[in-house]
Structure formats: C-alpha cells, structure tokens
CSV table of C-alpha atoms in Angstrom, one decimal:
chain,number,residue,atom,x,y,z
A,1,UNK,CA,119.8,10.8,87.6
A,2,UNK,CA,120.5,10.4,83.8
A,3,UNK,CA,118.1,12.0,81.4
A,4,UNK,CA,116.1,9.6,79.2
A,5,UNK,CA,117.1,9.2,75.6
A,6,UNK,CA,114.4,11.0,73.6
A,7,UNK,CA,115.6,9.4,70.3
A,8,UNK,CA,115.4,5.8,71.3
A,9,UNK,CA,113.5,3.3,69.2
A,10,UNK,CA,110.8,3.0,71.9
A,11,UNK,CA,110.1,6.8,71.9
A,12,UNK,CA,110.0,7.4,68.1
A,13,UNK,CA,106.8,6.9,66.3
A,14,UNK,CA,106.3,4.1,63.9
A,15,UNK,CA,106.1,4.7,60.2
A,16,UNK,CA,103.0,6.4,58.8
A,17,UNK,CA,100.5,4.1,57.3
A,18,UNK,CA,100.5,4.2,53.5
A,19,UNK,CA,97.6,5.9,51.7
A,20,UNK,CA,97.0,8.6,54.3
A,21,UNK,CA,98.5,11.3,52.2
A,22,UNK,CA,101.0,12.5,54.8
A,23,UNK,CA,104.7,12.2,55.0
A,24,UNK,CA,106.6,10.8,58.0
A,25,UNK,CA,106.5,13.5,60.7
A,26,UNK,CA,109.5,12.4,62.7
A,27,UNK,CA,111.6,15.2,61.4
A,28,UNK,CA,109.2,17.9,62.8
A,29,UNK,CA,110.0,18.9,66.4
A,30,UNK,CA,107.2,18.0,68.8
A,31,UNK,CA,106.8,21.7,69.8
A,32,UNK,CA,105.9,22.7,66.3
A,33,UNK,CA,103.4,20.0,65.5
A,34,UNK,CA,99.8,21.2,65.1
A,35,UNK,CA,96.5,20.1,63.5
A,36,UNK,CA,94.8,22.6,61.3
A,37,UNK,CA,91.1,22.1,60.5
A,38,UNK,CA,89.6,24.1,57.6
A,39,UNK,CA,86.0,24.8,56.6
A,40,UNK,CA,86.3,22.2,53.9
A,41,UNK,CA,82.6,21.2,53.7
A,42,UNK,CA,81.5,24.8,53.3
A,43,UNK,CA,84.4,25.5,50.9
A,44,UNK,CA,83.5,22.6,48.7
A,45,UNK,CA,79.8,23.7,48.5
A,46,UNK,CA,80.8,27.3,47.8
A,47,UNK,CA,83.4,26.4,45.1
A,48,UNK,CA,80.9,24.0,43.4
A,49,UNK,CA,78.2,26.8,43.4
A,50,UNK,CA,80.7,29.3,42.0
A,51,UNK,CA,81.6,26.9,39.2
A,52,UNK,CA,77.9,26.2,38.4
A,53,UNK,CA,77.2,29.9,38.2
A,54,UNK,CA,80.2,30.5,36.0
A,55,UNK,CA,78.9,27.7,33.6
A,56,UNK,CA,75.5,29.4,33.6
A,57,UNK,CA,77.1,32.7,32.6
A,58,UNK,CA,79.1,31.1,29.9
A,59,UNK,CA,76.0,29.3,28.6
A,60,UNK,CA,74.1,32.6,28.5
A,61,UNK,CA,77.0,34.1,26.6
A,62,UNK,CA,77.3,31.3,24.0
A,63,UNK,CA,73.5,30.8,23.4
A,64,UNK,CA,72.5,34.4,23.3
A,65,UNK,CA,75.3,35.8,21.2
A,66,UNK,CA,73.4,35.8,17.9
A,67,UNK,CA,70.0,36.9,19.4
A,68,UNK,CA,71.1,40.3,20.6
A,69,UNK,CA,69.7,43.1,18.5
A,70,UNK,CA,71.1,46.6,18.7
A,71,UNK,CA,67.7,47.7,20.1
A,72,UNK,CA,67.6,45.3,23.1
A,73,UNK,CA,71.1,44.2,24.3
A,74,UNK,CA,70.5,44.9,28.0
A,75,UNK,CA,68.6,41.7,29.2
A,76,UNK,CA,71.3,39.2,28.2
A,77,UNK,CA,74.1,41.3,29.7
A,78,UNK,CA,72.1,41.7,32.9
A,79,UNK,CA,71.6,38.0,33.2
A,80,UNK,CA,75.2,37.3,32.6
A,81,UNK,CA,76.3,39.9,35.2
A,82,UNK,CA,73.7,38.4,37.6
A,83,UNK,CA,75.3,35.0,37.2
A,84,UNK,CA,79.0,36.1,37.0
A,85,UNK,CA,79.1,38.4,40.0
A,86,UNK,CA,78.0,35.8,42.5
A,87,UNK,CA,80.1,33.1,40.7
A,88,UNK,CA,83.3,35.1,41.4
A,89,UNK,CA,82.2,35.8,45.0
A,90,UNK,CA,81.4,32.1,45.6
A,91,UNK,CA,84.7,31.0,44.1
A,92,UNK,CA,86.6,33.4,46.3
A,93,UNK,CA,84.8,32.4,49.5
A,94,UNK,CA,85.1,28.7,48.6
A,95,UNK,CA,88.9,29.0,48.1
A,96,UNK,CA,89.2,31.0,51.3
A,97,UNK,CA,87.3,28.4,53.3
A,98,UNK,CA,89.5,25.6,51.8
A,99,UNK,CA,92.8,27.4,52.3
A,100,UNK,CA,92.6,29.0,55.8
A,101,UNK,CA,92.1,27.2,59.1
A,102,UNK,CA,89.1,27.4,61.3
A,103,UNK,CA,90.4,25.6,64.3
A,104,UNK,CA,94.1,24.9,65.1
A,105,UNK,CA,95.1,22.4,67.8
A,106,UNK,CA,98.6,23.2,68.9
A,107,UNK,CA,100.8,22.0,71.8
A,108,UNK,CA,99.8,25.1,73.8
A,109,UNK,CA,96.0,24.9,73.3
A,110,UNK,CA,93.1,25.4,70.9
A,111,UNK,CA,93.0,28.4,68.5
A,112,UNK,CA,89.6,29.3,67.0
A,113,UNK,CA,89.7,31.5,63.9
A,114,UNK,CA,86.4,33.0,62.8
A,115,UNK,CA,85.7,33.5,59.1
A,116,UNK,CA,85.6,37.3,59.3
A,117,UNK,CA,88.6,39.3,60.6
A,118,UNK,CA,90.4,36.3,62.1
A,119,UNK,CA,93.4,38.4,63.2
A,120,UNK,CA,91.3,40.6,65.4
A,121,UNK,CA,88.7,38.2,66.7
A,122,UNK,CA,90.8,35.1,67.2
A,123,UNK,CA,90.2,33.2,70.4
A,124,UNK,CA,92.9,31.2,72.2
A,125,UNK,CA,92.3,28.6,74.9
A,126,UNK,CA,95.2,26.9,76.7
A,127,UNK,CA,95.1,23.3,77.7
A,128,UNK,CA,95.5,24.2,81.4
A,129,UNK,CA,92.2,26.3,81.2
A,130,UNK,CA,90.1,23.3,80.1
A,131,UNK,CA,88.4,21.0,82.6
A,132,UNK,CA,86.6,18.7,80.2
A,133,UNK,CA,85.4,18.4,76.6
A,134,UNK,CA,82.2,17.0,75.2
A,135,UNK,CA,80.4,16.9,71.9
A,136,UNK,CA,76.8,17.7,71.5
A,137,UNK,CA,75.6,17.2,67.9
A,138,UNK,CA,77.6,19.5,65.7
A,139,UNK,CA,79.2,21.5,68.5
A,140,UNK,CA,82.3,20.9,70.5
A,141,UNK,CA,82.0,22.3,74.0
A,142,UNK,CA,85.2,23.2,76.0
A,143,UNK,CA,84.4,23.5,79.7
A,144,UNK,CA,86.8,26.0,81.2
A,145,UNK,CA,88.0,26.0,84.7
A,146,UNK,CA,87.7,29.8,85.1
A,147,UNK,CA,84.5,30.5,83.2
A,148,UNK,CA,81.6,29.2,81.2
A,149,UNK,CA,81.8,26.6,78.4
A,150,UNK,CA,82.9,27.6,75.0
A,151,UNK,CA,81.0,26.1,72.0
A,152,UNK,CA,82.8,25.5,68.7
A,153,UNK,CA,80.5,24.9,65.7
A,154,UNK,CA,81.6,22.0,63.6
A,155,UNK,CA,79.0,22.4,60.8
A,156,UNK,CA,81.5,23.7,58.3
A,157,UNK,CA,83.7,20.6,58.6
A,158,UNK,CA,83.3,17.2,57.1
A,159,UNK,CA,82.3,14.4,59.4
A,160,UNK,CA,85.9,12.9,59.3
A,161,UNK,CA,87.4,16.2,60.3
A,162,UNK,CA,84.9,16.6,63.1
A,163,UNK,CA,85.7,13.2,64.5
A,164,UNK,CA,89.4,13.9,64.3
A,165,UNK,CA,89.1,17.3,66.0
A,166,UNK,CA,87.0,15.9,68.9
A,167,UNK,CA,89.3,13.0,69.3
A,168,UNK,CA,92.5,15.1,69.3
A,169,UNK,CA,91.1,17.6,71.9
A,170,UNK,CA,89.7,14.9,74.1
A,171,UNK,CA,92.9,12.9,74.2
A,172,UNK,CA,95.0,16.0,75.0
A,173,UNK,CA,92.7,17.1,77.8
A,174,UNK,CA,92.6,13.6,79.2
A,175,UNK,CA,96.4,13.3,79.1
A,176,UNK,CA,96.8,16.5,81.0
A,177,UNK,CA,94.3,15.6,83.6
A,178,UNK,CA,96.0,12.2,84.2
A,179,UNK,CA,99.4,13.9,84.6
A,180,UNK,CA,97.9,16.6,86.9
A,181,UNK,CA,99.9,19.2,84.8
A,182,UNK,CA,99.3,22.7,86.0
A,183,UNK,CA,97.7,21.6,89.3
A,184,UNK,CA,99.0,22.8,92.6
C-alpha cells in the first residue's frame, strides 16, 4: 500500500491569520512544535512594581539631595536603599517570570516547570498517562490513568493564556482517546 503524501495541499496548514504576531509555522517539523506558557500576569505585576519602586528611589534622591546635612545623612539613604533593594528584586523576578516557561505542551506530553529550581523539580506527564482533563476555576486538573489527579495552577497566567492552555491540552487528550493510541 503506498504511503500518503505528507506534503499535499490537503495536509498542509493554511496561512496564519494576520495580526497574531506569529510567523508561518509550516517550516517547523511537527515533532518540534510546542506551546510555551509563561507566568506573564505575575511577571507584568512584578515588573511594574519594580519600576514604581525605582521611581520612588529616584524621587527620594532628587528631592532630598539638598536637604542632607553632614549631621543627619542616614535617613535619606536608608529610605533609598529600602526602595531600591526591592525594586531590583522585583525587576529581576518579573523578567524571570516573563522569560521562562511555566507549562510547556509538547508532542510527548505536558511539562510543568515550577518557579524555584525548575531543573530539579520539573514534572513531566505523557499524553498516554492522561485519562481526562478538566478545569475548575483557576486550576487545570489532569486525571492520570495510574494515579491521582494533578492540579496545575493557572493564576500566574493571563486569561487568554489560560484558555489557550486548557484548549490545547483538552484537544490533544481528546484526539488520543478517539484514536485509541496506547491502548491494548
């Protein structure tokens, strides 16, 4: 029996809709396509907080420059340090949240990366392990065939990212269940 043509016009995806901010993905092999979801909501809040604290520190520096006397320089510098230290920390954490993935949906399964020590405490769930998927509030529950349900918190993501993640995981699990892949 001849093999089907994988590059026919019927099997290739249509052009990407304009305005989505993505390029056409036809040149990427299917095995390497993945969806990465970052902690973009938490990252935006932390970055904005860091910028606000940096502006407060700059304001203290500019307004209090002439008022410092040689006898009492400590309070102004203490207030600036109290604003500048957390500003740097918030900016660092905000950029880290925006840059690194929290959940990755790959052709093999779902990869969950925690915020602290992601290389050591990463969790990986294959598609064949999942029986069903449901969403309760701001949590995505993966019901595994060989164990209890796994809950993924979606609070750190924007509502659009949450909906996209839930849709992607549901469709993949539904497609595998319909094809009976991995079943004896």
